[in-house]
């Protein structure tokens, strides 16, 4: 299944968005 891949991607994407918000 690709659920793991999507789960990891979603997690990384959310972390990146949060980091960007904190930087700004």
Short mmCIF file of N, CA and C in Angstrom, two decimals:
data_model
loop_
_atom_site.label_atom_id
_atom_site.label_comp_id
_atom_site.label_asym_id
_atom_site.label_seq_id
_atom_site.Cartn_x
_atom_site.Cartn_y
_atom_site.Cartn_z
N UNK A 1 0.85 -1.21 0.00
CA UNK A 1 0.00 0.00 0.00
C UNK A 1 0.88 1.26 0.00
N UNK A 2 0.32 2.35 -0.40
CA UNK A 2 1.09 3.62 -0.38
C UNK A 2 0.67 4.49 0.80
N UNK A 3 -0.15 3.93 1.68
CA UNK A 3 -0.62 4.73 2.83
C UNK A 3 0.59 5.25 3.61
N UNK A 4 1.61 4.41 3.79
CA UNK A 4 2.78 4.86 4.56
C UNK A 4 3.45 6.04 3.85
N UNK A 5 3.61 5.91 2.54
CA UNK A 5 4.27 6.99 1.80
C UNK A 5 3.47 8.28 1.96
N UNK A 6 2.17 8.19 1.74
CA UNK A 6 1.34 9.41 1.86
C UNK A 6 1.39 9.95 3.28
N UNK A 7 1.38 9.05 4.26
CA UNK A 7 1.41 9.48 5.67
C UNK A 7 2.71 10.25 5.94
N UNK A 8 3.83 9.67 5.50
CA UNK A 8 5.13 10.35 5.73
C UNK A 8 5.14 11.69 5.00
N UNK A 9 4.66 11.68 3.75
CA UNK A 9 4.67 12.94 2.97
C UNK A 9 3.81 13.99 3.67
N UNK A 10 2.63 13.60 4.11
CA UNK A 10 1.74 14.56 4.78
C UNK A 10 2.44 15.11 6.02
N UNK A 11 3.10 14.24 6.76
CA UNK A 11 3.78 14.68 7.99
C UNK A 11 4.88 15.67 7.64
N UNK A 12 5.69 15.34 6.66
CA UNK A 12 6.79 16.23 6.27
C UNK A 12 6.22 17.56 5.77
N UNK A 13 5.18 17.48 4.95
CA UNK A 13 4.58 18.70 4.41
C UNK A 13 4.07 19.59 5.53
N UNK A 14 3.39 19.00 6.49
CA UNK A 14 2.84 19.81 7.61
C UNK A 14 3.99 20.44 8.39
N UNK A 15 5.03 19.66 8.65
CA UNK A 15 6.18 20.18 9.42
C UNK A 15 6.81 21.35 8.66
N UNK A 16 6.96 21.20 7.35
CA UNK A 16 7.56 22.27 6.55
C UNK A 16 6.70 23.52 6.63
N UNK A 17 5.39 23.36 6.53
CA UNK A 17 4.49 24.53 6.59
C UNK A 17 4.62 25.21 7.95
N UNK A 18 4.64 24.43 9.00
CA UNK A 18 4.75 25.01 10.35
C UNK A 18 6.07 25.74 10.48
N UNK A 19 7.14 25.13 9.99
CA UNK A 19 8.47 25.78 10.10
C UNK A 19 8.44 27.11 9.35
N UNK A 20 7.83 27.10 8.18
CA UNK A 20 7.77 28.35 7.39
C UNK A 20 7.02 29.42 8.17
N UNK A 21 5.91 29.03 8.79
CA UNK A 21 5.10 30.00 9.55
C UNK A 21 5.92 30.55 10.71
N UNK A 22 6.63 29.68 11.41
CA UNK A 22 7.42 30.13 12.57
C UNK A 22 8.51 31.09 12.09
N UNK A 23 9.15 30.77 10.97
CA UNK A 23 10.21 31.65 10.45
C UNK A 23 9.63 33.03 10.18
N UNK A 24 8.47 33.05 9.54
CA UNK A 24 7.84 34.35 9.22
C UNK A 24 7.20 34.89 10.48
#
